[in-house]
């Protein structure tokens, strides 16, 4: 399996007065080349679960293996390297730098890797063409439409060609047309061999034909109806 969690728990501020049990005894497996949706209300723990899947932080207890690496055994520096090589993030707020160009935003993840400028532009150019935003290459990211921002965010997530794509409430600020457009792009990535995990409660996401597995999180646990 590409993703395996066994009895994973995550506790914030452990041992303090403001301790929070965000996840409790979560076990799941996600196969390569699959498309999964994490469902749950705000505060249910799905964003924490997405953070563990994305190698942002290890679990407090339990075993989490992402793309062949056990997170609890990785020092922070190696966790960061593994995340850069393995995970592509698409954020709810896009997290673009508005004063930088579309091209510069897309190529940001390549800078810590020392990829040469020419190679960065070639990779980004191919993605911009694929996603239909090549004509916006030199535009500041703060001056393009919401749908175009979403495509820039997708291109940035794909620039390292990671096997896993994670999206956190990606349609929260999109209308229904753009939401369906986003899901078709995700379905295309799945068809191309990526593993896609989306955290969402949007029915346009949860009910999409490409979603193979719905995982409901409630009060930090996987909820089985």
C-alpha atoms as a PDB file:
ATOM      1  CA  UNK A   1       0.000   0.000   0.000  1.00  0.00           C
ATOM      2  CA  UNK A   2       1.124   3.544  -0.682  1.00  0.00           C
ATOM      3  CA  UNK A   3      -0.392   4.840   2.572  1.00  0.00           C
ATOM      4  CA  UNK A   4      -0.795   2.768   5.742  1.00  0.00           C
ATOM      5  CA  UNK A   5      -1.930   4.021   9.125  1.00  0.00           C
ATOM      6  CA  UNK A   6      -2.202   1.632  12.060  1.00  0.00           C
ATOM      7  CA  UNK A   7      -3.745   2.800  15.367  1.00  0.00           C
ATOM      8  CA  UNK A   8      -2.584   6.374  14.761  1.00  0.00           C
ATOM      9  CA  UNK A   9      -3.298   9.044  17.367  1.00  0.00           C
ATOM     10  CA  UNK A  10      -2.323  12.711  17.380  1.00  0.00           C
ATOM     11  CA  UNK A  11      -2.285  14.802  20.551  1.00  0.00           C
ATOM     12  CA  UNK A  12      -1.511  18.501  20.505  1.00  0.00           C
ATOM     13  CA  UNK A  13       0.044  20.143  23.595  1.00  0.00           C
ATOM     14  CA  UNK A  14       0.443  16.759  25.230  1.00  0.00           C
ATOM     15  CA  UNK A  15       0.585  16.916  29.024  1.00  0.00           C
ATOM     16  CA  UNK A  16      -0.537  20.546  29.185  1.00  0.00           C
ATOM     17  CA  UNK A  17      -3.791  22.104  30.334  1.00  0.00           C
ATOM     18  CA  UNK A  18      -4.767  22.810  26.711  1.00  0.00           C
ATOM     19  CA  UNK A  19      -4.116  19.237  25.504  1.00  0.00           C
ATOM     20  CA  UNK A  20      -6.215  18.255  22.469  1.00  0.00           C
ATOM     21  CA  UNK A  21      -6.799  14.731  21.223  1.00  0.00           C
ATOM     22  CA  UNK A  22      -7.146  15.446  17.497  1.00  0.00           C
ATOM     23  CA  UNK A  23      -7.000  11.832  16.277  1.00  0.00           C
ATOM     24  CA  UNK A  24      -7.567   8.598  18.174  1.00  0.00           C
ATOM     25  CA  UNK A  25      -6.727   5.075  17.002  1.00  0.00           C
ATOM     26  CA  UNK A  26      -7.090   5.735  13.260  1.00  0.00           C
ATOM     27  CA  UNK A  27      -6.261   2.851  10.930  1.00  0.00           C
ATOM     28  CA  UNK A  28      -6.596   2.978   7.155  1.00  0.00           C
ATOM     29  CA  UNK A  29      -4.889   1.949   3.936  1.00  0.00           C
ATOM     30  CA  UNK A  30      -4.879   3.765   0.614  1.00  0.00           C
ATOM     31  CA  UNK A  31      -3.664   1.954  -2.476  1.00  0.00           C
ATOM     32  CA  UNK A  32      -1.586   3.519  -5.253  1.00  0.00           C
ATOM     33  CA  UNK A  33      -3.556   5.073  -8.126  1.00  0.00           C
ATOM     34  CA  UNK A  34      -6.722   5.610  -6.102  1.00  0.00           C
ATOM     35  CA  UNK A  35      -8.925   8.611  -5.303  1.00  0.00           C
ATOM     36  CA  UNK A  36     -10.195   9.021  -1.748  1.00  0.00           C
ATOM     37  CA  UNK A  37     -12.277  11.641   0.044  1.00  0.00           C
ATOM     38  CA  UNK A  38     -11.984  12.440   3.754  1.00  0.00           C
ATOM     39  CA  UNK A  39     -15.297  13.740   5.082  1.00  0.00           C
ATOM     40  CA  UNK A  40     -16.003  15.437   8.371  1.00  0.00           C
ATOM     41  CA  UNK A  41     -17.241  18.590  10.038  1.00  0.00           C
ATOM     42  CA  UNK A  42     -14.904  21.386  11.079  1.00  0.00           C
ATOM     43  CA  UNK A  43     -12.870  20.182  14.054  1.00  0.00           C
ATOM     44  CA  UNK A  44     -13.461  16.504  13.277  1.00  0.00           C
ATOM     45  CA  UNK A  45      -9.757  15.807  12.771  1.00  0.00           C
ATOM     46  CA  UNK A  46      -9.652  15.492   9.004  1.00  0.00           C
ATOM     47  CA  UNK A  47      -7.122  18.316   8.572  1.00  0.00           C
ATOM     48  CA  UNK A  48      -4.863  16.688  11.176  1.00  0.00           C
ATOM     49  CA  UNK A  49      -5.201  13.394   9.335  1.00  0.00           C
ATOM     50  CA  UNK A  50      -4.313  15.143   6.088  1.00  0.00           C
ATOM     51  CA  UNK A  51      -1.255  16.624   7.817  1.00  0.00           C
ATOM     52  CA  UNK A  52      -0.029  13.160   8.785  1.00  0.00           C
ATOM     53  CA  UNK A  53      -0.688  11.805   5.304  1.00  0.00           C
ATOM     54  CA  UNK A  54       1.236  14.778   3.941  1.00  0.00           C
ATOM     55  CA  UNK A  55       4.287  14.169   6.159  1.00  0.00           C
ATOM     56  CA  UNK A  56       3.834  17.556   7.820  1.00  0.00           C
ATOM     57  CA  UNK A  57       4.209  15.920  11.228  1.00  0.00           C
ATOM     58  CA  UNK A  58       4.383  12.367  12.596  1.00  0.00           C
ATOM     59  CA  UNK A  59       1.664  10.832  14.771  1.00  0.00           C
ATOM     60  CA  UNK A  60       1.959  10.945  18.550  1.00  0.00           C
ATOM     61  CA  UNK A  61       1.504   7.171  18.615  1.00  0.00           C
ATOM     62  CA  UNK A  62       0.770   4.374  16.175  1.00  0.00           C
ATOM     63  CA  UNK A  63       2.411   3.620  12.850  1.00  0.00           C
ATOM     64  CA  UNK A  64       2.175   5.801   9.748  1.00  0.00           C
ATOM     65  CA  UNK A  65       3.954   4.649   6.596  1.00  0.00           C
ATOM     66  CA  UNK A  66       3.772   6.994   3.612  1.00  0.00           C
ATOM     67  CA  UNK A  67       5.331   5.877   0.326  1.00  0.00           C
ATOM     68  CA  UNK A  68       7.543   3.340   2.070  1.00  0.00           C
ATOM     69  CA  UNK A  69       8.776   5.556   4.914  1.00  0.00           C
ATOM     70  CA  UNK A  70       7.654   5.244   8.538  1.00  0.00           C
ATOM     71  CA  UNK A  71       7.128   8.799   9.742  1.00  0.00           C
ATOM     72  CA  UNK A  72       7.898   8.209  13.406  1.00  0.00           C
ATOM     73  CA  UNK A  73      11.398   7.089  12.448  1.00  0.00           C
ATOM     74  CA  UNK A  74      12.222  10.168  10.358  1.00  0.00           C
ATOM     75  CA  UNK A  75      13.963  13.189  11.926  1.00  0.00           C
ATOM     76  CA  UNK A  76      12.350  16.514  10.967  1.00  0.00           C
ATOM     77  CA  UNK A  77      14.909  17.246   8.242  1.00  0.00           C
ATOM     78  CA  UNK A  78      14.317  13.924   6.524  1.00  0.00           C
ATOM     79  CA  UNK A  79      10.557  14.267   6.984  1.00  0.00           C
ATOM     80  CA  UNK A  80      10.768  17.541   5.050  1.00  0.00           C
ATOM     81  CA  UNK A  81      12.805  15.920   2.269  1.00  0.00           C
ATOM     82  CA  UNK A  82      10.357  13.009   2.039  1.00  0.00           C
ATOM     83  CA  UNK A  83       7.423  15.453   1.859  1.00  0.00           C
ATOM     84  CA  UNK A  84       9.043  17.436  -0.959  1.00  0.00           C
ATOM     85  CA  UNK A  85       9.684  14.278  -2.955  1.00  0.00           C
ATOM     86  CA  UNK A  86       6.393  12.517  -2.297  1.00  0.00           C
ATOM     87  CA  UNK A  87       3.573  14.987  -1.666  1.00  0.00           C
ATOM     88  CA  UNK A  88       1.862  17.675  -3.714  1.00  0.00           C
ATOM     89  CA  UNK A  89      -0.419  19.986  -1.676  1.00  0.00           C
ATOM     90  CA  UNK A  90      -3.425  21.931  -2.941  1.00  0.00           C
ATOM     91  CA  UNK A  91      -4.593  24.331  -0.239  1.00  0.00           C
ATOM     92  CA  UNK A  92      -8.050  25.743   0.435  1.00  0.00           C
ATOM     93  CA  UNK A  93      -6.791  29.344   0.203  1.00  0.00           C
ATOM     94  CA  UNK A  94      -4.448  28.484  -2.717  1.00  0.00           C
ATOM     95  CA  UNK A  95      -1.514  29.994  -0.725  1.00  0.00           C
ATOM     96  CA  UNK A  96      -0.113  31.790  -3.750  1.00  0.00           C
ATOM     97  CA  UNK A  97       2.216  34.770  -3.399  1.00  0.00           C
ATOM     98  CA  UNK A  98       0.220  37.528  -5.122  1.00  0.00           C
ATOM     99  CA  UNK A  99       3.174  39.711  -6.123  1.00  0.00           C
ATOM    100  CA  UNK A 100       5.024  36.844  -7.809  1.00  0.00           C
ATOM    101  CA  UNK A 101       4.187  35.760 -11.343  1.00  0.00           C
ATOM    102  CA  UNK A 102       2.261  32.615 -12.142  1.00  0.00           C
ATOM    103  CA  UNK A 103       5.501  31.010 -13.326  1.00  0.00           C
ATOM    104  CA  UNK A 104       7.349  31.969 -10.149  1.00  0.00           C
ATOM    105  CA  UNK A 105       4.589  30.584  -7.924  1.00  0.00           C
ATOM    106  CA  UNK A 106       4.541  27.267  -9.754  1.00  0.00           C
ATOM    107  CA  UNK A 107       8.299  26.798  -9.571  1.00  0.00           C
ATOM    108  CA  UNK A 108       8.686  27.713  -5.865  1.00  0.00           C
ATOM    109  CA  UNK A 109       8.878  24.062  -4.679  1.00  0.00           C
ATOM    110  CA  UNK A 110      11.864  23.499  -6.974  1.00  0.00           C
ATOM    111  CA  UNK A 111      14.026  26.213  -5.403  1.00  0.00           C
ATOM    112  CA  UNK A 112      15.127  24.214  -2.312  1.00  0.00           C
ATOM    113  CA  UNK A 113      16.057  21.350  -4.614  1.00  0.00           C
ATOM    114  CA  UNK A 114      18.512  23.403  -6.622  1.00  0.00           C
ATOM    115  CA  UNK A 115      16.822  22.777  -9.982  1.00  0.00           C
ATOM    116  CA  UNK A 116      18.329  25.014 -12.678  1.00  0.00           C
ATOM    117  CA  UNK A 117      16.212  27.963 -13.924  1.00  0.00           C
ATOM    118  CA  UNK A 118      15.898  26.551 -17.443  1.00  0.00           C
ATOM    119  CA  UNK A 119      14.689  23.188 -16.157  1.00  0.00           C
ATOM    120  CA  UNK A 120      12.261  24.920 -13.772  1.00  0.00           C
ATOM    121  CA  UNK A 121      10.732  26.888 -16.630  1.00  0.00           C
ATOM    122  CA  UNK A 122      10.479  23.811 -18.851  1.00  0.00           C
ATOM    123  CA  UNK A 123       8.651  21.807 -16.180  1.00  0.00           C
ATOM    124  CA  UNK A 124       6.309  24.679 -15.385  1.00  0.00           C
ATOM    125  CA  UNK A 125       5.682  25.386 -19.046  1.00  0.00           C
ATOM    126  CA  UNK A 126       4.495  21.851 -19.674  1.00  0.00           C
ATOM    127  CA  UNK A 127       2.114  22.034 -16.714  1.00  0.00           C
ATOM    128  CA  UNK A 128       0.774  25.468 -17.658  1.00  0.00           C
ATOM    129  CA  UNK A 129       0.040  24.206 -21.158  1.00  0.00           C
ATOM    130  CA  UNK A 130      -1.655  21.100 -19.768  1.00  0.00           C
ATOM    131  CA  UNK A 131      -3.823  23.196 -17.436  1.00  0.00           C
ATOM    132  CA  UNK A 132      -4.601  25.951 -19.920  1.00  0.00           C
ATOM    133  CA  UNK A 133      -2.863  28.812 -18.110  1.00  0.00           C
ATOM    134  CA  UNK A 134       0.192  29.301 -20.328  1.00  0.00           C
ATOM    135  CA  UNK A 135      -1.086  32.728 -21.380  1.00  0.00           C
ATOM    136  CA  UNK A 136      -0.922  33.844 -17.743  1.00  0.00           C
ATOM    137  CA  UNK A 137       2.743  32.913 -17.208  1.00  0.00           C
ATOM    138  CA  UNK A 138       3.966  36.451 -16.527  1.00  0.00           C
ATOM    139  CA  UNK A 139       0.867  37.747 -14.737  1.00  0.00           C
ATOM    140  CA  UNK A 140       1.121  38.432 -10.988  1.00  0.00           C
ATOM    141  CA  UNK A 141      -0.820  35.690  -9.227  1.00  0.00           C
ATOM    142  CA  UNK A 142      -2.919  38.322  -7.459  1.00  0.00           C
ATOM    143  CA  UNK A 143      -4.318  39.540 -10.780  1.00  0.00           C
ATOM    144  CA  UNK A 144      -5.827  36.330 -12.148  1.00  0.00           C
ATOM    145  CA  UNK A 145      -9.257  34.773 -11.621  1.00  0.00           C
ATOM    146  CA  UNK A 146     -10.154  32.296  -8.876  1.00  0.00           C
ATOM    147  CA  UNK A 147     -10.336  29.432 -11.340  1.00  0.00           C
ATOM    148  CA  UNK A 148      -6.928  30.328 -12.717  1.00  0.00           C
ATOM    149  CA  UNK A 149      -5.516  30.553  -9.183  1.00  0.00           C
ATOM    150  CA  UNK A 150      -6.768  27.031  -8.560  1.00  0.00           C
ATOM    151  CA  UNK A 151      -4.984  25.811 -11.692  1.00  0.00           C
ATOM    152  CA  UNK A 152      -1.778  27.543 -10.610  1.00  0.00           C
ATOM    153  CA  UNK A 153      -2.086  25.797  -7.239  1.00  0.00           C
ATOM    154  CA  UNK A 154      -2.543  22.459  -9.011  1.00  0.00           C
ATOM    155  CA  UNK A 155       0.495  23.079 -11.221  1.00  0.00           C
ATOM    156  CA  UNK A 156       2.592  23.964  -8.166  1.00  0.00           C
ATOM    157  CA  UNK A 157       1.487  20.724  -6.474  1.00  0.00           C
ATOM    158  CA  UNK A 158       2.525  18.737  -9.551  1.00  0.00           C
ATOM    159  CA  UNK A 159       5.842  20.432 -10.292  1.00  0.00           C
ATOM    160  CA  UNK A 160       7.889  17.740  -8.487  1.00  0.00           C
ATOM    161  CA  UNK A 161       5.850  14.933 -10.076  1.00  0.00           C
ATOM    162  CA  UNK A 162       4.870  13.506  -6.662  1.00  0.00           C
ATOM    163  CA  UNK A 163       2.979  10.194  -6.435  1.00  0.00           C
ATOM    164  CA  UNK A 164       0.506  11.595  -3.861  1.00  0.00           C
ATOM    165  CA  UNK A 165      -1.704  14.673  -4.292  1.00  0.00           C
ATOM    166  CA  UNK A 166      -3.476  16.044  -1.196  1.00  0.00           C
ATOM    167  CA  UNK A 167      -6.189  18.698  -1.362  1.00  0.00           C
ATOM    168  CA  UNK A 168      -7.702  20.423   1.683  1.00  0.00           C
ATOM    169  CA  UNK A 169     -11.240  21.754   1.024  1.00  0.00           C
ATOM    170  CA  UNK A 170     -10.149  22.703  -2.524  1.00  0.00           C
ATOM    171  CA  UNK A 171     -13.615  23.754  -3.740  1.00  0.00           C
ATOM    172  CA  UNK A 172     -14.529  25.907  -0.732  1.00  0.00           C
ATOM    173  CA  UNK A 173     -14.087  29.159  -2.671  1.00  0.00           C
ATOM    174  CA  UNK A 174     -15.168  27.939  -6.108  1.00  0.00           C
ATOM    175  CA  UNK A 175     -18.595  27.977  -7.745  1.00  0.00           C
ATOM    176  CA  UNK A 176     -20.174  24.712  -8.892  1.00  0.00           C
ATOM    177  CA  UNK A 177     -18.803  24.977 -12.440  1.00  0.00           C
ATOM    178  CA  UNK A 178     -15.239  25.476 -11.269  1.00  0.00           C
ATOM    179  CA  UNK A 179     -15.662  22.789  -8.597  1.00  0.00           C
ATOM    180  CA  UNK A 180     -16.668  20.242 -11.228  1.00  0.00           C
ATOM    181  CA  UNK A 181     -13.795  21.423 -13.418  1.00  0.00           C
ATOM    182  CA  UNK A 182     -11.405  20.868 -10.517  1.00  0.00           C
ATOM    183  CA  UNK A 183     -12.738  17.363  -9.954  1.00  0.00           C
ATOM    184  CA  UNK A 184     -12.302  16.483 -13.614  1.00  0.00           C
ATOM    185  CA  UNK A 185      -8.656  17.583 -13.368  1.00  0.00           C
ATOM    186  CA  UNK A 186      -8.234  15.395 -10.277  1.00  0.00           C
ATOM    187  CA  UNK A 187      -9.861  12.469 -12.102  1.00  0.00           C
ATOM    188  CA  UNK A 188      -7.363  12.995 -14.912  1.00  0.00           C
ATOM    189  CA  UNK A 189      -4.476  12.889 -12.441  1.00  0.00           C
ATOM    190  CA  UNK A 190      -5.821   9.665 -10.986  1.00  0.00           C
ATOM    191  CA  UNK A 191      -6.084   8.224 -14.495  1.00  0.00           C
ATOM    192  CA  UNK A 192      -2.449   9.235 -15.045  1.00  0.00           C
ATOM    193  CA  UNK A 193      -1.373   7.147 -12.043  1.00  0.00           C
ATOM    194  CA  UNK A 194      -1.484   9.607  -9.132  1.00  0.00           C
ATOM    195  CA  UNK A 195      -3.026   8.862  -5.751  1.00  0.00           C
ATOM    196  CA  UNK A 196      -5.412  11.669  -4.818  1.00  0.00           C
ATOM    197  CA  UNK A 197      -6.740  12.347  -1.298  1.00  0.00           C
ATOM    198  CA  UNK A 198      -9.241  15.180  -0.871  1.00  0.00           C
ATOM    199  CA  UNK A 199     -10.587  16.499   2.423  1.00  0.00           C
ATOM    200  CA  UNK A 200     -14.036  17.941   1.733  1.00  0.00           C
ATOM    201  CA  UNK A 201     -17.689  18.005   2.708  1.00  0.00           C
ATOM    202  CA  UNK A 202     -18.762  19.425  -0.686  1.00  0.00           C
ATOM    203  CA  UNK A 203     -21.308  17.094  -2.317  1.00  0.00           C
ATOM    204  CA  UNK A 204     -19.806  17.867  -5.726  1.00  0.00           C
ATOM    205  CA  UNK A 205     -16.618  16.255  -4.413  1.00  0.00           C
ATOM    206  CA  UNK A 206     -18.018  13.462  -2.248  1.00  0.00           C
ATOM    207  CA  UNK A 207     -20.453  12.367  -4.938  1.00  0.00           C
ATOM    208  CA  UNK A 208     -18.066  12.550  -7.887  1.00  0.00           C
ATOM    209  CA  UNK A 209     -17.797   9.390  -9.992  1.00  0.00           C
ATOM    210  CA  UNK A 210     -13.992   9.256  -9.593  1.00  0.00           C
ATOM    211  CA  UNK A 211     -14.113   9.008  -5.779  1.00  0.00           C
ATOM    212  CA  UNK A 212     -13.491   5.358  -4.943  1.00  0.00           C
ATOM    213  CA  UNK A 213     -13.583   5.557  -1.156  1.00  0.00           C
ATOM    214  CA  UNK A 214     -15.290   7.868   1.347  1.00  0.00           C
ATOM    215  CA  UNK A 215     -13.714   8.006   4.811  1.00  0.00           C
ATOM    216  CA  UNK A 216     -15.791   9.810   7.438  1.00  0.00           C
ATOM    217  CA  UNK A 217     -13.952  11.349  10.401  1.00  0.00           C
ATOM    218  CA  UNK A 218     -15.945  12.184  13.524  1.00  0.00           C
ATOM    219  CA  UNK A 219     -14.476  13.331  16.828  1.00  0.00           C
ATOM    220  CA  UNK A 220     -11.001  12.255  15.742  1.00  0.00           C
ATOM    221  CA  UNK A 221     -12.003   8.716  14.789  1.00  0.00           C
ATOM    222  CA  UNK A 222     -13.003   6.959  11.598  1.00  0.00           C
ATOM    223  CA  UNK A 223     -16.787   6.757  11.746  1.00  0.00           C
ATOM    224  CA  UNK A 224     -18.478   3.633  10.458  1.00  0.00           C
ATOM    225  CA  UNK A 225     -22.235   4.218   9.957  1.00  0.00           C
END
